[in-house]
mmCIF file of C-alpha atoms in Angstrom:
data_model
loop_
_atom_site.group_PDB
_atom_site.id
_atom_site.type_symbol
_atom_site.label_atom_id
_atom_site.label_comp_id
_atom_site.label_asym_id
_atom_site.label_seq_id
_atom_site.Cartn_x
_atom_site.Cartn_y
_atom_site.Cartn_z
ATOM 1 C CA UNK A 21 0.000 0.000 0.000
ATOM 2 C CA UNK A 22 1.341 3.490 -0.822
ATOM 3 C CA UNK A 23 2.231 5.857 1.994
ATOM 4 C CA UNK A 24 0.326 9.130 2.436
ATOM 5 C CA UNK A 25 1.288 12.741 3.120
ATOM 6 C CA UNK A 26 -1.019 14.719 5.409
ATOM 7 C CA UNK A 27 -0.422 18.441 5.964
ATOM 8 C CA UNK A 28 -2.086 21.785 6.651
ATOM 9 C CA UNK A 29 -1.891 24.349 3.843
ATOM 10 C CA UNK A 30 -2.174 27.973 4.971
ATOM 11 C CA UNK A 31 -2.269 29.485 1.517
ATOM 12 C CA UNK A 32 -5.120 29.897 -0.943
ATOM 13 C CA UNK A 33 -6.510 26.897 -2.831
ATOM 14 C CA UNK A 34 -4.594 26.142 -6.021
ATOM 15 C CA UNK A 35 -3.164 23.334 -8.148
ATOM 16 C CA UNK A 36 0.271 21.913 -7.478
ATOM 17 C CA UNK A 37 1.860 18.979 -9.315
ATOM 18 C CA UNK A 38 -1.514 18.373 -10.910
ATOM 19 C CA UNK A 39 -3.217 17.928 -7.541
ATOM 20 C CA UNK A 40 -5.779 20.112 -5.817
ATOM 21 C CA UNK A 41 -4.111 22.003 -2.984
ATOM 22 C CA UNK A 42 -6.893 23.017 -0.576
ATOM 23 C CA UNK A 43 -6.720 25.663 2.121
ATOM 24 C CA UNK A 44 -6.521 23.675 5.357
ATOM 25 C CA UNK A 45 -6.026 19.927 5.668
ATOM 26 C CA UNK A 46 -4.746 17.958 2.663
ATOM 27 C CA UNK A 47 -4.064 14.268 2.268
ATOM 28 C CA UNK A 48 -2.050 13.146 -0.749
ATOM 29 C CA UNK A 49 -0.807 9.728 -1.775
ATOM 30 C CA UNK A 50 2.976 9.600 -2.047
ATOM 31 C CA UNK A 51 2.549 6.836 -4.660
ATOM 32 C CA UNK A 52 5.524 5.194 -2.903
ATOM 33 C CA UNK A 53 5.696 2.130 -0.682
ATOM 34 C CA UNK A 54 9.273 2.618 0.536
ATOM 35 C CA UNK A 55 9.540 4.637 3.762
ATOM 36 C CA UNK A 56 12.999 6.017 2.880
ATOM 37 C CA UNK A 57 11.845 7.154 -0.572
ATOM 38 C CA UNK A 58 8.647 8.615 0.868
ATOM 39 C CA UNK A 59 10.679 10.578 3.429
ATOM 40 C CA UNK A 60 12.828 12.015 0.648
ATOM 41 C CA UNK A 61 9.747 12.900 -1.379
ATOM 42 C CA UNK A 62 8.147 14.544 1.670
ATOM 43 C CA UNK A 63 11.245 16.659 2.255
ATOM 44 C CA UNK A 64 11.159 17.847 -1.352
ATOM 45 C CA UNK A 65 7.410 18.512 -1.207
ATOM 46 C CA UNK A 66 7.794 20.494 2.024
ATOM 47 C CA UNK A 67 10.483 22.657 0.432
ATOM 48 C CA UNK A 68 8.379 23.277 -2.669
ATOM 49 C CA UNK A 69 5.242 24.107 -0.671
ATOM 50 C CA UNK A 70 7.259 26.463 1.529
ATOM 51 C CA UNK A 71 8.616 28.231 -1.564
ATOM 52 C CA UNK A 72 5.112 28.404 -3.040
ATOM 53 C CA UNK A 73 3.731 29.920 0.167
ATOM 54 C CA UNK A 74 6.451 32.590 0.119
ATOM 55 C CA UNK A 75 5.734 33.438 -3.523
ATOM 56 C CA UNK A 76 9.061 32.066 -4.738
ATOM 57 C CA UNK A 77 9.355 30.268 -8.094
ATOM 58 C CA UNK A 78 8.772 26.523 -7.921
ATOM 59 C CA UNK A 79 9.606 24.015 -10.649
ATOM 60 C CA UNK A 80 7.694 24.492 -13.867
ATOM 61 C CA UNK A 81 4.365 22.660 -14.065
ATOM 62 C CA UNK A 82 3.155 21.999 -17.596
ATOM 63 C CA UNK A 83 0.397 19.898 -19.091
ATOM 64 C CA UNK A 84 1.226 16.722 -21.011
ATOM 65 C CA UNK A 85 -0.261 17.955 -24.300
ATOM 66 C CA UNK A 86 1.513 21.335 -24.064
ATOM 67 C CA UNK A 87 4.834 19.612 -23.333
ATOM 68 C CA UNK A 88 4.435 17.284 -26.321
ATOM 69 C CA UNK A 89 3.663 20.191 -28.654
ATOM 70 C CA UNK A 90 6.695 22.155 -27.442
ATOM 71 C CA UNK A 91 8.872 19.048 -27.917
ATOM 72 C CA UNK A 92 7.664 18.563 -31.495
ATOM 73 C CA UNK A 93 8.304 22.251 -32.263
ATOM 74 C CA UNK A 94 11.782 21.944 -30.777
ATOM 75 C CA UNK A 95 12.553 18.871 -32.908
ATOM 76 C CA UNK A 96 11.233 20.519 -36.062
ATOM 77 C CA UNK A 97 13.324 23.635 -35.444
ATOM 78 C CA UNK A 98 16.416 21.451 -35.139
ATOM 79 C CA UNK A 99 15.710 19.485 -38.307
ATOM 80 C CA UNK A 100 14.566 16.277 -36.611
ATOM 81 C CA UNK A 101 12.017 14.016 -38.262
ATOM 82 C CA UNK A 102 8.708 13.994 -36.417
ATOM 83 C CA UNK A 103 6.891 10.973 -37.867
ATOM 84 C CA UNK A 104 7.439 8.621 -34.925
ATOM 85 C CA UNK A 105 7.665 11.509 -32.446
ATOM 86 C CA UNK A 106 4.234 12.778 -33.476
ATOM 87 C CA UNK A 107 2.776 9.254 -33.324
ATOM 88 C CA UNK A 108 4.169 8.558 -29.849
ATOM 89 C CA UNK A 109 3.272 12.022 -28.586
ATOM 90 C CA UNK A 110 -0.357 11.520 -29.580
ATOM 91 C CA UNK A 111 -0.420 8.075 -27.985
ATOM 92 C CA UNK A 112 0.921 9.517 -24.719
ATOM 93 C CA UNK A 113 -1.625 12.369 -24.760
ATOM 94 C CA UNK A 114 -4.513 9.956 -25.376
ATOM 95 C CA UNK A 115 -3.340 7.516 -22.699
ATOM 96 C CA UNK A 116 -2.935 10.284 -20.132
ATOM 97 C CA UNK A 117 -6.414 11.605 -20.915
ATOM 98 C CA UNK A 118 -7.887 8.120 -20.422
ATOM 99 C CA UNK A 119 -6.099 7.821 -17.066
ATOM 100 C CA UNK A 120 -6.930 11.314 -15.743
ATOM 101 C CA UNK A 121 -3.333 12.524 -15.988
ATOM 102 C CA UNK A 122 -3.083 16.202 -16.852
ATOM 103 C CA UNK A 123 0.398 17.364 -15.871
ATOM 104 C CA UNK A 124 3.855 16.037 -16.647
ATOM 105 C CA UNK A 125 4.674 15.886 -12.942
ATOM 106 C CA UNK A 126 1.924 13.293 -12.500
ATOM 107 C CA UNK A 127 3.742 10.743 -14.676
ATOM 108 C CA UNK A 128 5.520 8.465 -12.226
ATOM 109 C CA UNK A 129 7.714 5.512 -13.137
ATOM 110 C CA UNK A 130 4.811 3.153 -12.541
ATOM 111 C CA UNK A 131 2.598 5.164 -14.869
ATOM 112 C CA UNK A 132 5.324 5.356 -17.516
ATOM 113 C CA UNK A 133 5.660 1.565 -17.497
ATOM 114 C CA UNK A 134 1.869 1.176 -17.597
ATOM 115 C CA UNK A 135 1.873 3.404 -20.680
ATOM 116 C CA UNK A 136 4.586 1.218 -22.241
ATOM 117 C CA UNK A 137 2.515 -1.885 -21.545
ATOM 118 C CA UNK A 138 -0.449 -0.299 -23.330
ATOM 119 C CA UNK A 139 1.460 0.159 -26.589
ATOM 120 C CA UNK A 140 0.381 -2.149 -29.437
ATOM 121 C CA UNK A 141 3.875 -2.796 -30.816
ATOM 122 C CA UNK A 142 5.315 -6.303 -31.063
ATOM 123 C CA UNK A 143 8.275 -7.724 -29.180
ATOM 124 C CA UNK A 144 9.994 -11.088 -29.350
ATOM 125 C CA UNK A 145 10.902 -11.045 -33.049
ATOM 126 C CA UNK A 146 10.363 -7.341 -33.699
ATOM 127 C CA UNK A 147 12.158 -4.156 -32.687
ATOM 128 C CA UNK A 148 8.956 -2.087 -32.976
ATOM 129 C CA UNK A 149 8.393 -1.635 -29.236
ATOM 130 C CA UNK A 150 12.071 -0.899 -28.611
ATOM 131 C CA UNK A 151 12.194 1.706 -31.394
ATOM 132 C CA UNK A 152 9.000 3.513 -30.367
ATOM 133 C CA UNK A 153 9.782 3.398 -26.652
ATOM 134 C CA UNK A 154 13.185 4.971 -27.377
ATOM 135 C CA UNK A 155 11.337 7.905 -28.975
ATOM 136 C CA UNK A 156 9.133 8.574 -25.935
ATOM 137 C CA UNK A 157 12.188 8.106 -23.703
ATOM 138 C CA UNK A 158 13.799 11.000 -25.588
ATOM 139 C CA UNK A 159 10.706 13.072 -24.834
ATOM 140 C CA UNK A 160 10.982 12.467 -21.086
ATOM 141 C CA UNK A 161 14.708 13.273 -21.128
ATOM 142 C CA UNK A 162 13.931 16.510 -22.992
ATOM 143 C CA UNK A 163 11.290 17.391 -20.372
ATOM 144 C CA UNK A 164 13.878 16.787 -17.651
ATOM 145 C CA UNK A 165 16.255 19.171 -19.419
ATOM 146 C CA UNK A 166 13.483 21.753 -19.657
ATOM 147 C CA UNK A 167 12.831 21.266 -15.917
ATOM 148 C CA UNK A 168 9.231 20.282 -16.536
ATOM 149 C CA UNK A 169 9.968 17.188 -14.423
ATOM 150 C CA UNK A 170 12.709 16.482 -11.907
ATOM 151 C CA UNK A 171 13.755 13.225 -13.526
ATOM 152 C CA UNK A 172 12.692 11.046 -16.432
ATOM 153 C CA UNK A 173 10.259 8.401 -15.155
ATOM 154 C CA UNK A 174 11.688 5.782 -17.534
ATOM 155 C CA UNK A 175 13.910 3.237 -15.727
ATOM 156 C CA UNK A 176 17.475 2.968 -17.017
ATOM 157 C CA UNK A 177 17.734 -0.570 -18.489
ATOM 158 C CA UNK A 178 21.505 -0.587 -17.959
ATOM 159 C CA UNK A 179 20.999 -0.200 -14.208
ATOM 160 C CA UNK A 180 17.765 -2.218 -14.093
ATOM 161 C CA UNK A 181 17.985 -4.876 -16.830
ATOM 162 C CA UNK A 182 14.514 -6.197 -15.980
ATOM 163 C CA UNK A 183 13.148 -3.195 -17.904
ATOM 164 C CA UNK A 184 15.210 -3.919 -21.025
ATOM 165 C CA UNK A 185 13.146 -4.603 -24.138
ATOM 166 C CA UNK A 186 14.594 -7.746 -25.684
ATOM 167 C CA UNK A 187 13.882 -9.207 -29.097
ATOM 168 C CA UNK A 188 15.469 -11.489 -31.657
ATOM 169 C CA UNK A 189 16.029 -9.450 -34.767
ATOM 170 C CA UNK A 190 15.057 -11.588 -37.767
ATOM 171 C CA UNK A 191 17.522 -12.013 -40.594
ATOM 172 C CA UNK A 192 16.988 -9.471 -43.356
ATOM 173 C CA UNK A 193 15.586 -11.060 -46.505
ATOM 174 C CA UNK A 194 15.638 -8.555 -49.393
ATOM 175 C CA UNK A 195 13.138 -9.006 -52.208
ATOM 176 C CA UNK A 196 14.501 -10.712 -55.299
ATOM 177 C CA UNK A 197 15.437 -8.762 -58.431
ATOM 178 C CA UNK A 198 12.424 -10.359 -60.142
ATOM 179 C CA UNK A 199 10.086 -9.119 -57.391
ATOM 180 C CA UNK A 200 11.565 -5.622 -57.513
ATOM 181 C CA UNK A 201 11.206 -5.446 -61.281
ATOM 182 C CA UNK A 202 7.654 -6.765 -61.073
ATOM 183 C CA UNK A 203 6.749 -3.942 -58.660
ATOM 184 C CA UNK A 204 8.377 -1.301 -60.872
ATOM 185 C CA UNK A 205 6.592 -2.652 -63.964
ATOM 186 C CA UNK A 206 3.262 -2.432 -62.113
ATOM 187 C CA UNK A 207 3.720 1.104 -60.741
ATOM 188 C CA UNK A 208 2.895 4.207 -62.782
ATOM 189 C CA UNK A 209 3.385 7.967 -62.610
ATOM 190 C CA UNK A 210 4.798 9.572 -59.490
ATOM 191 C CA UNK A 211 4.564 6.345 -57.493
ATOM 192 C CA UNK A 212 6.855 4.661 -60.027
ATOM 193 C CA UNK A 213 9.366 7.519 -59.743
ATOM 194 C CA UNK A 214 9.362 7.272 -55.948
ATOM 195 C CA UNK A 215 9.907 3.508 -56.083
ATOM 196 C CA UNK A 216 12.679 3.943 -58.670
ATOM 197 C CA UNK A 217 14.353 6.484 -56.388
ATOM 198 C CA UNK A 218 14.327 4.038 -53.473
ATOM 199 C CA UNK A 219 15.492 1.195 -55.685
ATOM 200 C CA UNK A 220 18.608 3.018 -56.952
ATOM 201 C CA UNK A 221 19.466 5.144 -53.919
ATOM 202 C CA UNK A 222 18.711 2.761 -51.057
ATOM 203 C CA UNK A 223 16.907 5.642 -49.336
ATOM 204 C CA UNK A 224 14.159 4.887 -46.832
ATOM 205 C CA UNK A 225 10.662 6.005 -47.806
ATOM 206 C CA UNK A 226 10.634 8.845 -45.263
ATOM 207 C CA UNK A 227 13.778 10.309 -46.892
ATOM 208 C CA UNK A 228 12.924 9.545 -50.502
ATOM 209 C CA UNK A 229 9.504 11.177 -50.195
ATOM 210 C CA UNK A 230 11.234 14.453 -49.312
ATOM 211 C CA UNK A 231 13.952 14.220 -51.956
ATOM 212 C CA UNK A 232 13.611 17.889 -52.961
ATOM 213 C CA UNK A 233 14.966 18.990 -49.559
ATOM 214 C CA UNK A 234 18.302 17.289 -50.219
ATOM 215 C CA UNK A 235 21.303 18.824 -51.969
ATOM 216 C CA UNK A 236 21.396 17.860 -55.628
ATOM 217 C CA UNK A 237 24.340 18.026 -58.014
ATOM 218 C CA UNK A 238 23.454 16.349 -61.281
ATOM 219 C CA UNK A 239 22.915 12.726 -60.327
ATOM 220 C CA UNK A 240 24.330 13.138 -56.805
ATOM 221 C CA UNK A 241 22.091 13.351 -53.738
ATOM 222 C CA UNK A 242 23.422 14.393 -50.352
ATOM 223 C CA UNK A 243 21.472 14.593 -47.131
ATOM 224 C CA UNK A 244 20.911 13.392 -43.600
ATOM 225 C CA UNK A 245 18.628 10.509 -42.720
ATOM 226 C CA UNK A 246 15.605 11.599 -40.731
ATOM 227 C CA UNK A 247 15.678 8.494 -38.543
ATOM 228 C CA UNK A 248 19.287 8.732 -37.342
ATOM 229 C CA UNK A 249 20.672 12.024 -38.657
ATOM 230 C CA UNK A 250 23.504 10.116 -40.382
ATOM 231 C CA UNK A 251 24.793 11.605 -43.631
ATOM 232 C CA UNK A 252 24.407 9.807 -46.932
ATOM 233 C CA UNK A 253 25.858 10.455 -50.390
ATOM 234 C CA UNK A 254 24.602 8.478 -53.352
ATOM 235 C CA UNK A 255 24.284 8.764 -57.124
ATOM 236 C CA UNK A 256 21.258 7.688 -59.148
ATOM 237 C CA UNK A 257 20.869 7.053 -62.918
ATOM 238 C CA UNK A 258 20.850 10.252 -64.964
ATOM 239 C CA UNK A 259 17.504 9.537 -66.633
ATOM 240 C CA UNK A 260 15.865 9.078 -63.221
ATOM 241 C CA UNK A 261 17.492 12.265 -61.905
ATOM 242 C CA UNK A 262 16.121 14.268 -64.836
ATOM 243 C CA UNK A 263 12.609 12.865 -64.317
ATOM 244 C CA UNK A 264 12.734 13.716 -60.613
ATOM 245 C CA UNK A 265 13.998 17.225 -61.304
ATOM 246 C CA UNK A 266 10.856 17.885 -63.305
ATOM 247 C CA UNK A 267 8.750 17.192 -60.207
ATOM 248 C CA UNK A 268 8.124 19.529 -57.324
ATOM 249 C CA UNK A 269 8.677 16.789 -54.792
ATOM 250 C CA UNK A 270 6.117 14.240 -53.635
ATOM 251 C CA UNK A 271 3.376 16.284 -51.937
ATOM 252 C CA UNK A 272 1.351 14.568 -49.261
ATOM 253 C CA UNK A 273 2.068 12.786 -46.016
ATOM 254 C CA UNK A 274 4.368 9.866 -45.332
ATOM 255 C CA UNK A 275 1.373 7.670 -44.492
ATOM 256 C CA UNK A 276 -0.340 8.507 -47.786
ATOM 257 C CA UNK A 277 2.727 7.550 -49.820
ATOM 258 C CA UNK A 278 3.270 4.407 -47.763
ATOM 259 C CA UNK A 279 -0.267 3.276 -48.560
ATOM 260 C CA UNK A 280 0.271 4.037 -52.260
ATOM 261 C CA UNK A 281 3.368 1.823 -52.198
ATOM 262 C CA UNK A 282 1.467 -1.020 -50.536
ATOM 263 C CA UNK A 283 -1.292 -0.724 -53.124
ATOM 264 C CA UNK A 284 1.294 -1.330 -55.870
ATOM 265 C CA UNK A 285 2.770 -4.278 -53.944
ATOM 266 C CA UNK A 286 -0.682 -5.856 -53.725
ATOM 267 C CA UNK A 287 -1.338 -5.268 -57.423
ATOM 268 C CA UNK A 288 2.031 -6.824 -58.296
ATOM 269 C CA UNK A 289 1.368 -9.805 -56.022
ATOM 270 C CA UNK A 290 4.601 -9.190 -54.121
ATOM 271 C CA UNK A 291 4.885 -9.375 -50.336
ATOM 272 C CA UNK A 292 7.343 -6.658 -49.322
ATOM 273 C CA UNK A 293 7.561 -3.275 -47.610
ATOM 274 C CA UNK A 294 8.914 0.039 -48.920
ATOM 275 C CA UNK A 295 12.037 -0.614 -46.814
ATOM 276 C CA UNK A 296 12.614 -3.708 -48.929
ATOM 277 C CA UNK A 297 14.064 -1.456 -51.654
ATOM 278 C CA UNK A 298 16.725 -0.280 -49.190
ATOM 279 C CA UNK A 299 17.580 -3.845 -48.227
ATOM 280 C CA UNK A 300 17.683 -4.809 -51.922
ATOM 281 C CA UNK A 301 20.035 -1.999 -52.938
ATOM 282 C CA UNK A 302 22.426 -2.525 -50.020
ATOM 283 C CA UNK A 303 22.660 -6.288 -50.573
ATOM 284 C CA UNK A 304 23.011 -5.709 -54.337
ATOM 285 C CA UNK A 305 25.964 -3.356 -53.870
ATOM 286 C CA UNK A 306 27.661 -5.698 -51.399
ATOM 287 C CA UNK A 307 27.219 -8.755 -53.614
ATOM 288 C CA UNK A 308 28.780 -6.782 -56.485
ATOM 289 C CA UNK A 309 31.927 -6.337 -54.409
ATOM 290 C CA UNK A 310 31.432 -2.738 -53.196
ATOM 291 C CA UNK A 311 33.288 -2.360 -49.885
ATOM 292 C CA UNK A 312 31.067 -2.158 -46.783
ATOM 293 C CA UNK A 313 32.555 1.198 -45.719
ATOM 294 C CA UNK A 314 31.631 2.664 -49.122
ATOM 295 C CA UNK A 315 28.095 1.270 -48.914
ATOM 296 C CA UNK A 316 27.927 2.774 -45.426
ATOM 297 C CA UNK A 317 28.707 6.244 -46.801
ATOM 298 C CA UNK A 318 26.222 5.840 -49.634
ATOM 299 C CA UNK A 319 23.190 4.867 -47.562
ATOM 300 C CA UNK A 320 23.905 6.558 -44.207
ATOM 301 C CA UNK A 321 24.287 3.503 -41.966
ATOM 302 C CA UNK A 322 27.359 2.619 -39.916
ATOM 303 C CA UNK A 323 29.771 0.089 -41.378
ATOM 304 C CA UNK A 324 29.306 -1.987 -38.217
ATOM 305 C CA UNK A 325 25.571 -2.200 -38.862
ATOM 306 C CA UNK A 326 26.164 -3.017 -42.537
ATOM 307 C CA UNK A 327 28.453 -5.916 -41.614
ATOM 308 C CA UNK A 328 26.141 -7.173 -38.872
ATOM 309 C CA UNK A 329 22.915 -7.051 -40.869
ATOM 310 C CA UNK A 330 24.111 -7.941 -44.355
ATOM 311 C CA UNK A 331 27.115 -10.185 -43.586
ATOM 312 C CA UNK A 332 26.143 -12.989 -45.988
ATOM 313 C CA UNK A 333 25.953 -10.598 -48.956
ATOM 314 C CA UNK A 334 29.435 -9.117 -48.503
ATOM 315 C CA UNK A 335 31.477 -10.463 -51.406
ATOM 316 C CA UNK A 336 34.844 -9.570 -49.869
ATOM 317 C CA UNK A 337 33.866 -11.590 -46.802
ATOM 318 C CA UNK A 338 32.839 -14.589 -48.894
ATOM 319 C CA UNK A 339 36.054 -14.394 -50.940
ATOM 320 C CA UNK A 340 38.168 -14.130 -47.811
ATOM 321 C CA UNK A 341 36.458 -17.116 -46.192
ATOM 322 C CA UNK A 342 36.946 -19.171 -49.366
ATOM 323 C CA UNK A 343 40.660 -18.337 -49.358
ATOM 324 C CA UNK A 344 40.949 -19.207 -45.657
ATOM 325 C CA UNK A 345 39.370 -22.591 -46.437
ATOM 326 C CA UNK A 346 41.775 -23.218 -49.315
ATOM 327 C CA UNK A 347 44.781 -22.368 -47.146
ATOM 328 C CA UNK A 348 43.488 -24.668 -44.387
ATOM 329 C CA UNK A 349 43.228 -27.564 -46.851
ATOM 330 C CA UNK A 350 46.780 -26.950 -48.114
ATOM 331 C CA UNK A 351 48.120 -26.988 -44.529
ATOM 332 C CA UNK A 352 46.364 -30.328 -44.057
ATOM 333 C CA UNK A 353 48.279 -31.729 -47.002
ATOM 334 C CA UNK A 354 45.373 -31.487 -49.427
ATOM 335 C CA UNK A 355 45.184 -29.435 -52.610
ATOM 336 C CA UNK A 356 43.337 -26.102 -52.944
ATOM 337 C CA UNK A 357 40.107 -27.970 -53.706
ATOM 338 C CA UNK A 358 40.332 -30.212 -50.648
ATOM 339 C CA UNK A 359 41.441 -33.313 -52.547
ATOM 340 C CA UNK A 360 44.170 -35.689 -51.389
ATOM 341 C CA UNK A 361 47.496 -35.749 -53.227
ATOM 342 C CA UNK A 362 46.746 -39.256 -54.448
ATOM 343 C CA UNK A 363 43.781 -39.680 -56.705
ATOM 344 C CA UNK A 364 40.851 -41.442 -55.097
ATOM 345 C CA UNK A 365 40.308 -44.784 -56.807
#
C-alpha cells in the first residue's frame, strides 16, 4: 500500500503537481511504498510548498499535451524528423487523458511503465516496441532538461535490466530482383518515380519522399537521414534524376505515400515493404563487391551495422572465407580444392 502525506496548507486553494491544494487539511498519496523514498519525497514537497507559500518560483508545471507540442516544435526547429515523435506524442496524450493525468509531474515511473505496456507494438521477433519506446524516452529526457519534471520516469535498463526490451532481430531477406522489377513494372506515374528512387538510392521512404529537400548536383544526392541524422551520399541514374527534377517533390504525407506503395505491392502480387528497396540496394551493392565502408557512406548507416545485418551478402567476406578454407586444406596436405594428393580410386 502506498504511503500518504497529510499536511495543513495555509495558503489559498490552487493546483500543485496536478493535484488540488486546498486551504486547510490535505491528504495526498505519495505513490511510494518505501519509507525512505517517501521521506525524501516529503522533504522535497515540504520545500516546494514552503517556496510556493512565500511566492518564490517553484519548478515548472506543464500539461502533457503542451509539453508534447513544445517538444515537437523543438525537434522541427532542429531538423529532426517527427513521424514517430508525433505518433508517440499523440499516444501519450490519449493515454494520459484516459487515465486522468493532466500534468507532466503526474507521470511516475509506474505510470510510464503502464503506458509502455499499453502500446500495441510487437516484441519477441520485432524491434517495434524498442524503437518507439526509445522515442518517448527522448521526450521524457527533454522534459527533464526543460525542468518540466525532476527526472525522467523511464527506468534505465543498464541499471535495471529487468526493464530492457529484448527481441530477436530476424535475418533481413531482401526481395529478389524479379520481385523488384515486377513492382516497378506495375507502378505508374509519381509512385513509379518514388519507387525507382528508393530502388537506386537505397533511401528509406521517409527520406525519398522528401527528396527535394536534399542537396542535388546532377545525379548526386546528399542529405541526412531523418531516422538517425547520419549523412548519406549516393548517385542515381541520370535519366531518373532528370525525371525527378521535373517534379516539385512528392506532396502529401508519409502515411499517404506508404499506402500508395502497398497498393502497388498488392497489385504486383509481391509481399514486401517500402524498406525492402533499401535492403535490396544494399545487398546488391555488397554482392557486387562494393566495400562495406563505401556502402555505409552511400546509404547513411554505420559500417558496423552493414556488416552485422548484411554479412552474408558481402562479397569480400565470402572471398576471404573461401581463401581461408583453401589455405586450411593446403596446410592439411590437401590441394586447394580439398582433394588428397593421391587420386581417389
